[in-house]
Amino acid sequence: MEPVPPPFDPELAAALQEAGDLARPGLTPEDIAAARRDGDAASELSAALDLTLGGAFEAADRTVPGPPGAPAVSLLVCRPTAAAPGTARPVLYHVHGGGMVLGNNRLGVNTALDWAQELDAVVVSVEYRLAPEHPHPAPVEDVYAGLVWTAGHAARLGGDRERIVLVGASAGGGLAAALALLLRDRGGPRPLAQMLLSPMLDDRNDTPSAHQMAGVGPWDRTANETGWSALLGERRGGPHVSPYAAPARARDLAGLPPAFLDVGSAETFRDEVVAYASRLWQAGGAAELHVWPGGFHGFDGLAPGAALSRSARTARLDWLRRVLARG
């Protein structure tokens, strides 16, 4: 019997129908080039995006050392222009989404800037090499190099290296989770926390939710296979995949920073995100999990005015406030 997908929230279902081809399922390897062209067109439009939020931030691009033997890494650094408080500001280290094959350090940074304006924080958004031209470990090593530079230069940015929060959505959430593992295992700078929004965690693409959402909604099972195959090639789904590529493969989740995880009930990543949160608790870690009923992948970006989107934004900001207050 064919698996039946859970229902979409009615407001979100209407937005998805209105979006049409913009949110269609089924990205294939042959679609990547066209998706990038569409992304480039969107980037041209977003070039007009005010990264200063009306003068609240100063925004600058920085080129910093990349991994050994690899190209330099581009960071977008956005610092509040208001007079510095008595203590150094927290830093939101942002990793963009895009299924491992799309995007740049502008993608999704507006969300991090909104949080930073509320929290008086610095935003550093990292650009990483994309698959399939640059398979694992290139993306996570770029993200790691950017974080090491950020921690080492936090004071010059007006930031506090002890209060860095890793933030990422979709592929960026998976890379943020992988970064937390890599920092733990290499003894690198320790983030204060990690915020993983609908993170892309498991290359095996074989959970009940992955099967339920095949051909349904944005980033379905076909698209997920495309992204993971671009990153891992023939290794995808096999026995020798690194946890720094697919964090769900990690055997040990102890000793990681506190995590916020959220996911929609009607998206491919639901079951792997729920399982990851459960394993964090089982390892003695701190995690807050939200499963948004009827939410599809990226619902809050496609339908920002929907009630569920507003609830999700409130929960994320509240968690950031709490974790920064404790830090």
XYZ file of C-alpha atoms in Angstrom:
327
model
C 0.000 0.000 0.000
C 1.270 3.468 -0.890
C 2.194 5.534 2.192
C -0.272 8.349 2.835
C 1.264 11.763 3.581
C -0.005 13.734 6.570
C -2.224 16.712 5.715
C -0.843 20.188 5.211
C -2.037 23.005 7.426
C -4.890 24.650 5.444
C -3.226 28.076 5.292
C 0.024 26.496 4.153
C -1.702 24.273 1.594
C -3.231 27.377 -0.012
C 0.167 29.083 -0.125
C 1.765 25.996 -1.647
C -0.868 25.831 -4.359
C -0.403 29.512 -5.113
C 3.375 29.076 -5.356
C 2.978 26.535 -8.156
C 6.278 25.624 -9.829
C 8.273 27.662 -7.309
C 7.708 24.879 -4.767
C 7.338 21.848 -6.988
C 8.816 18.508 -5.857
C 11.235 16.296 -7.744
C 14.577 18.100 -8.197
C 16.802 15.821 -10.297
C 20.527 16.088 -11.090
C 19.583 17.459 -14.502
C 17.642 20.265 -12.805
C 20.561 21.620 -10.771
C 21.902 23.950 -13.466
C 18.467 25.480 -14.090
C 17.845 25.790 -10.342
C 21.126 27.649 -10.022
C 20.158 29.999 -12.847
C 16.882 30.676 -11.069
C 18.871 31.197 -7.882
C 21.183 33.645 -9.635
C 18.152 35.616 -10.802
C 16.813 35.607 -7.257
C 20.239 36.712 -6.016
C 20.119 39.702 -8.347
C 16.782 40.666 -6.854
C 18.068 40.086 -3.318
C 21.120 42.213 -4.067
C 18.783 45.082 -3.347
C 18.097 43.564 0.089
C 19.132 46.026 2.749
C 21.618 44.031 4.795
C 21.919 47.002 7.146
C 18.203 46.884 8.083
C 17.915 50.632 7.665
C 21.293 51.388 9.186
C 21.022 49.074 12.195
C 23.988 47.043 10.906
C 27.123 47.591 8.926
C 27.616 44.781 6.425
C 30.927 43.755 4.891
C 32.308 40.800 2.984
C 35.452 39.237 4.386
C 37.727 36.695 2.719
C 39.366 34.409 5.278
C 41.693 31.397 5.070
C 39.994 28.229 3.911
C 40.863 24.627 4.754
C 44.491 23.588 4.158
C 45.177 23.479 0.432
C 41.720 24.823 -0.437
C 40.460 28.231 -1.587
C 39.673 31.053 0.807
C 36.225 31.251 2.376
C 33.868 34.207 1.977
C 32.086 35.495 5.080
C 29.359 38.108 5.240
C 29.812 39.983 8.527
C 26.965 42.150 9.836
C 27.651 44.155 13.005
C 25.242 46.396 14.915
C 25.995 50.073 14.470
C 24.645 51.048 17.893
C 27.136 51.819 20.614
C 28.628 48.653 22.028
C 27.139 47.442 25.308
C 29.258 46.792 28.367
C 29.882 43.207 27.273
C 30.755 41.660 23.948
C 27.810 40.746 21.749
C 26.688 37.209 20.939
C 27.469 35.896 17.456
C 25.024 34.063 15.190
C 27.114 31.923 12.827
C 24.784 31.320 9.882
C 25.066 28.430 7.413
C 22.812 28.767 4.367
C 20.538 26.108 2.928
C 20.145 24.909 -0.645
C 20.264 21.117 -0.589
C 24.097 21.108 -0.718
C 23.881 22.221 -4.377
C 22.483 25.792 -4.306
C 22.852 29.109 -2.533
C 25.364 31.554 -1.113
C 25.927 33.413 2.129
C 23.055 35.821 1.400
C 20.469 33.025 1.263
C 18.357 33.106 4.424
C 20.555 35.667 6.161
C 17.602 38.056 6.493
C 16.145 35.711 9.126
C 19.379 35.728 11.122
C 19.505 39.530 10.851
C 15.976 39.826 12.218
C 17.035 37.766 15.245
C 20.231 39.760 15.626
C 18.319 43.027 15.655
C 16.147 41.717 18.485
C 19.096 40.262 20.403
C 21.811 42.864 19.698
C 24.000 40.218 18.064
C 26.622 39.996 15.346
C 25.823 37.853 12.298
C 28.515 35.977 10.377
C 27.192 34.090 7.340
C 29.538 31.608 5.678
C 29.738 30.671 2.008
C 30.846 27.118 1.225
C 31.722 25.215 -1.919
C 28.763 23.427 -3.468
C 28.307 19.841 -4.600
C 28.544 18.037 -6.970
C 31.582 20.015 -8.135
C 32.867 20.010 -4.564
C 31.722 16.839 -2.755
C 32.186 16.025 0.928
C 34.240 17.090 2.833
C 34.583 20.429 1.016
C 31.368 22.072 2.314
C 31.789 21.176 5.986
C 35.504 21.973 5.951
C 34.725 25.444 4.565
C 32.113 25.932 7.290
C 34.634 24.752 9.896
C 37.344 27.123 8.618
C 34.928 30.056 8.734
C 33.930 29.246 12.313
C 37.535 28.943 13.483
C 38.312 32.353 11.966
C 35.166 33.854 13.500
C 36.000 32.557 16.973
C 39.599 33.740 16.670
C 38.553 37.238 15.570
C 35.346 37.563 17.601
C 36.703 40.396 19.743
C 37.602 42.438 16.650
C 34.035 41.974 15.438
C 32.627 43.099 18.766
C 31.529 39.536 19.453
C 31.984 37.081 22.288
C 33.724 33.845 21.264
C 32.074 32.139 24.242
C 28.591 32.975 22.939
C 28.584 31.746 19.345
C 25.362 30.062 18.229
C 25.459 27.858 15.121
C 22.378 28.525 12.992
C 21.287 26.736 9.827
C 18.201 25.648 7.913
C 17.826 22.589 5.665
C 21.274 21.746 4.256
C 22.628 24.552 6.428
C 21.089 22.872 9.469
C 22.775 19.602 8.551
C 26.097 21.367 8.085
C 25.657 23.188 11.418
C 25.034 19.839 13.145
C 28.077 18.354 11.397
C 30.118 21.388 12.432
C 29.166 20.857 16.085
C 30.410 17.251 15.823
C 33.610 18.294 14.100
C 34.352 21.022 16.651
C 33.815 18.542 19.491
C 36.024 15.878 17.950
C 38.835 18.227 16.923
C 38.784 20.160 20.169
C 37.912 23.359 18.338
C 36.078 26.387 19.678
C 32.959 25.330 21.579
C 29.717 26.938 20.418
C 27.204 28.021 23.019
C 24.356 26.295 21.176
C 23.117 25.025 17.811
C 19.860 25.946 16.082
C 18.907 23.335 13.481
C 15.862 24.268 11.399
C 14.482 21.363 9.323
C 18.049 20.046 9.113
C 19.226 17.651 6.390
C 20.793 14.921 8.536
C 20.486 11.439 6.986
C 21.761 10.404 3.556
C 19.875 7.094 3.679
C 16.628 8.857 2.718
C 14.624 5.841 3.869
C 12.494 6.971 6.810
C 8.694 6.661 6.797
C 8.384 10.429 6.310
C 10.736 10.309 3.310
C 8.514 7.688 1.702
C 5.324 9.542 2.667
C 6.509 12.760 1.044
C 7.770 11.208 -2.228
C 6.412 13.495 -4.925
C 4.652 15.719 -2.403
C 5.652 19.212 -1.286
C 8.964 21.055 -1.546
C 12.138 18.989 -1.188
C 10.607 15.561 -1.586
C 12.375 12.198 -1.549
C 13.646 12.612 -5.131
C 15.131 16.022 -4.397
C 16.694 14.650 -1.226
C 18.355 11.826 -3.146
C 19.653 14.384 -5.645
C 21.229 16.522 -2.921
C 22.814 13.650 -1.030
C 24.087 11.977 -4.203
C 25.678 15.251 -5.273
C 27.480 15.450 -1.927
C 28.472 11.787 -1.565
C 28.289 10.160 -4.996
C 28.176 6.377 -4.884
C 28.793 6.397 -1.125
C 25.279 7.720 -0.474
C 23.302 5.244 1.609
C 26.256 2.892 1.977
C 28.044 1.706 5.103
C 30.975 4.127 5.076
C 29.403 7.598 5.209
C 31.056 10.044 7.589
C 28.993 11.644 10.366
C 30.592 14.930 9.306
C 28.653 14.528 6.057
C 25.461 13.029 7.507
C 25.188 13.724 11.254
C 22.541 11.001 11.699
C 25.414 8.551 11.147
C 27.206 9.684 14.319
C 27.422 6.896 16.895
C 28.035 9.264 19.801
C 26.049 12.466 20.329
C 27.395 13.165 23.824
C 29.165 16.399 24.636
C 27.399 18.563 22.049
C 26.082 22.071 22.705
C 22.384 22.517 23.530
C 20.204 22.244 20.450
C 16.967 23.652 19.102
C 15.444 21.494 16.378
C 12.269 22.050 14.454
C 10.588 20.402 11.482
C 7.188 20.156 9.832
C 5.002 17.102 10.301
C 4.496 16.962 6.520
C 8.061 16.999 5.232
C 10.779 14.560 4.246
C 13.045 15.368 7.198
C 10.460 14.842 9.971
C 11.520 11.417 11.214
C 15.282 11.965 11.016
C 14.974 15.221 12.981
C 12.801 13.627 15.669
C 15.241 10.698 15.908
C 18.228 13.057 16.196
C 16.593 15.012 19.027
C 15.774 11.746 20.826
C 19.370 10.588 20.499
C 20.648 13.893 21.886
C 18.466 13.341 24.971
C 19.583 9.705 25.230
C 23.205 10.903 25.200
C 22.512 13.227 28.125
C 22.283 16.353 26.021
C 19.903 19.306 26.040
C 17.529 19.706 23.121
C 14.252 21.454 22.398
C 12.170 19.912 19.615
C 9.190 21.380 17.763
C 7.198 19.455 15.158
C 4.935 21.951 13.422
C 1.618 20.270 12.539
C 0.916 20.409 8.822
C 4.173 22.190 8.048
C 6.019 21.437 4.801
C 9.706 22.077 4.207
C 10.452 25.803 4.414
C 6.832 26.693 5.159
C 7.657 29.836 7.105
C 9.587 31.281 4.168
C 6.861 30.545 1.638
C 3.975 31.634 3.863
C 5.409 34.060 6.438
C 2.009 35.426 7.405
C 0.464 32.054 8.255
C -0.355 31.418 11.913
C 1.972 28.398 12.026
C 4.835 30.464 10.600
C 4.329 33.142 13.242
C 4.332 30.501 15.981
C 7.559 29.004 14.639
C 9.291 32.383 14.515
C 8.234 33.157 18.080
C 9.501 29.798 19.394
C 12.881 30.234 17.708
C 13.435 33.744 19.006
C 12.312 32.778 22.512
C 14.794 29.900 22.572
C 17.633 32.139 21.402
C 16.821 34.643 24.145
C 16.845 31.923 26.780
C 20.053 30.270 25.641
C 21.882 33.604 25.385
C 20.653 34.644 28.829
C 22.077 31.430 30.266
C 25.335 31.900 28.374
